[in-house]
């Protein structure tokens, strides 16, 4: 397991994970609106410095970030996730039945800004 406190391995692995996601974004344009929205979300999140230094991971159509490359801790850090669905973006906090919707918007920049703000708060 590598995390944001290690010797630089985490930074390289996080950058590689972003590269994989961005590589998918550069592929053929998907026909499905939810996949197009997910691409916009990934691209916008990758442009946000506070998110770009974390490890990104997807769950269905949700983008999540972590301070670890160990999948066993993904989702328990308290960072919200952003779900892309048919051109809409929902910022959700919590796990399972304890999910709490923080924002529903058609503006990907607004969703990413809220995610980045919550990450900054939790890492302060």
XYZ file of C-alpha atoms in Angstrom:
124
model
C 0.000 0.000 0.000
C 1.230 3.451 -0.852
C -0.214 6.609 0.572
C 0.323 10.339 0.340
C 2.875 10.214 3.167
C 5.293 7.820 1.458
C 8.555 8.478 -0.382
C 7.098 9.543 -3.730
C 5.780 6.196 -4.900
C 2.231 7.340 -4.215
C 2.649 10.436 -6.404
C 3.853 8.295 -9.302
C 1.030 5.787 -8.866
C -1.594 8.534 -8.570
C -0.244 10.193 -11.730
C -0.392 6.848 -13.524
C -4.015 6.335 -12.434
C -4.946 9.793 -13.758
C -3.128 8.979 -17.017
C -5.227 5.835 -17.461
C -8.468 7.737 -16.899
C -7.430 10.585 -19.184
C -6.363 8.060 -21.824
C -9.887 6.653 -21.776
C -11.198 10.198 -22.199
C -9.146 10.593 -25.385
C -10.690 7.513 -26.996
C -13.663 7.464 -29.351
C -16.649 9.579 -28.290
C -19.150 7.335 -26.494
C -22.740 7.269 -27.720
C -24.160 7.134 -24.200
C -24.762 10.450 -22.399
C -23.679 9.120 -19.004
C -20.272 8.094 -20.390
C -19.864 11.508 -22.027
C -20.690 13.148 -18.676
C -18.184 10.895 -16.900
C -15.505 12.002 -19.366
C -16.250 15.657 -18.695
C -16.059 14.949 -14.973
C -12.692 13.176 -15.204
C -11.211 15.936 -17.348
C -12.457 18.689 -15.031
C -11.231 16.882 -11.906
C -7.811 16.258 -13.468
C -7.450 20.018 -13.953
C -8.009 20.653 -10.221
C -4.607 20.614 -8.427
C -5.957 19.472 -5.042
C -7.566 16.441 -6.705
C -4.764 15.699 -9.158
C -2.346 14.808 -6.319
C -4.701 12.117 -5.023
C -5.390 8.662 -6.424
C -8.558 8.637 -8.562
C -10.853 5.631 -8.761
C -14.200 4.935 -10.357
C -17.213 3.132 -8.984
C -19.780 2.681 -11.717
C -20.243 6.286 -12.892
C -18.787 7.908 -9.772
C -15.390 9.561 -9.518
C -13.662 9.215 -6.167
C -10.251 10.231 -4.841
C -8.075 8.731 -2.145
C -4.869 9.382 -0.252
C -4.011 5.712 -0.770
C -3.524 3.311 -3.645
C -4.875 0.498 -1.445
C -8.420 -0.229 -2.603
C -9.298 -1.536 0.860
C -9.350 1.996 2.282
C -11.041 3.660 -0.668
C -14.277 5.249 0.376
C -13.647 5.311 4.132
C -11.597 8.514 4.143
C -14.622 10.760 4.187
C -14.087 12.410 0.810
C -17.255 12.930 -1.214
C -17.651 11.400 -4.648
C -19.183 12.842 -7.794
C -21.593 10.703 -9.783
C -22.178 11.455 -13.456
C -25.567 10.445 -14.781
C -27.077 11.494 -18.107
C -25.436 14.911 -18.145
C -26.040 15.642 -14.463
C -23.519 15.564 -11.636
C -24.335 14.654 -8.038
C -21.868 15.209 -5.211
C -22.476 12.585 -2.534
C -20.968 12.202 0.917
C -21.064 9.039 3.025
C -21.243 5.318 2.372
C -24.148 3.048 1.526
C -27.417 3.995 3.157
C -25.739 6.901 4.881
C -25.215 8.756 1.592
C -26.066 12.423 1.736
C -26.515 14.450 -1.446
C -24.575 17.702 -1.209
C -25.280 19.024 -4.711
C -27.104 18.137 -7.915
C -26.075 20.197 -10.940
C -25.614 20.160 -14.712
C -22.402 22.183 -14.223
C -19.384 19.885 -13.965
C -17.170 22.752 -12.767
C -19.509 23.411 -9.838
C -19.467 19.734 -8.831
C -15.666 19.511 -9.060
C -15.252 22.753 -7.098
C -17.379 21.357 -4.257
C -15.435 18.086 -4.242
C -12.112 19.954 -4.201
C -13.315 22.228 -1.404
C -14.370 19.280 0.755
C -11.043 17.542 0.122
C -9.173 20.710 1.158
C -11.238 20.908 4.383
C -10.574 17.298 5.311
C -6.864 17.481 4.547
C -6.325 20.740 6.481
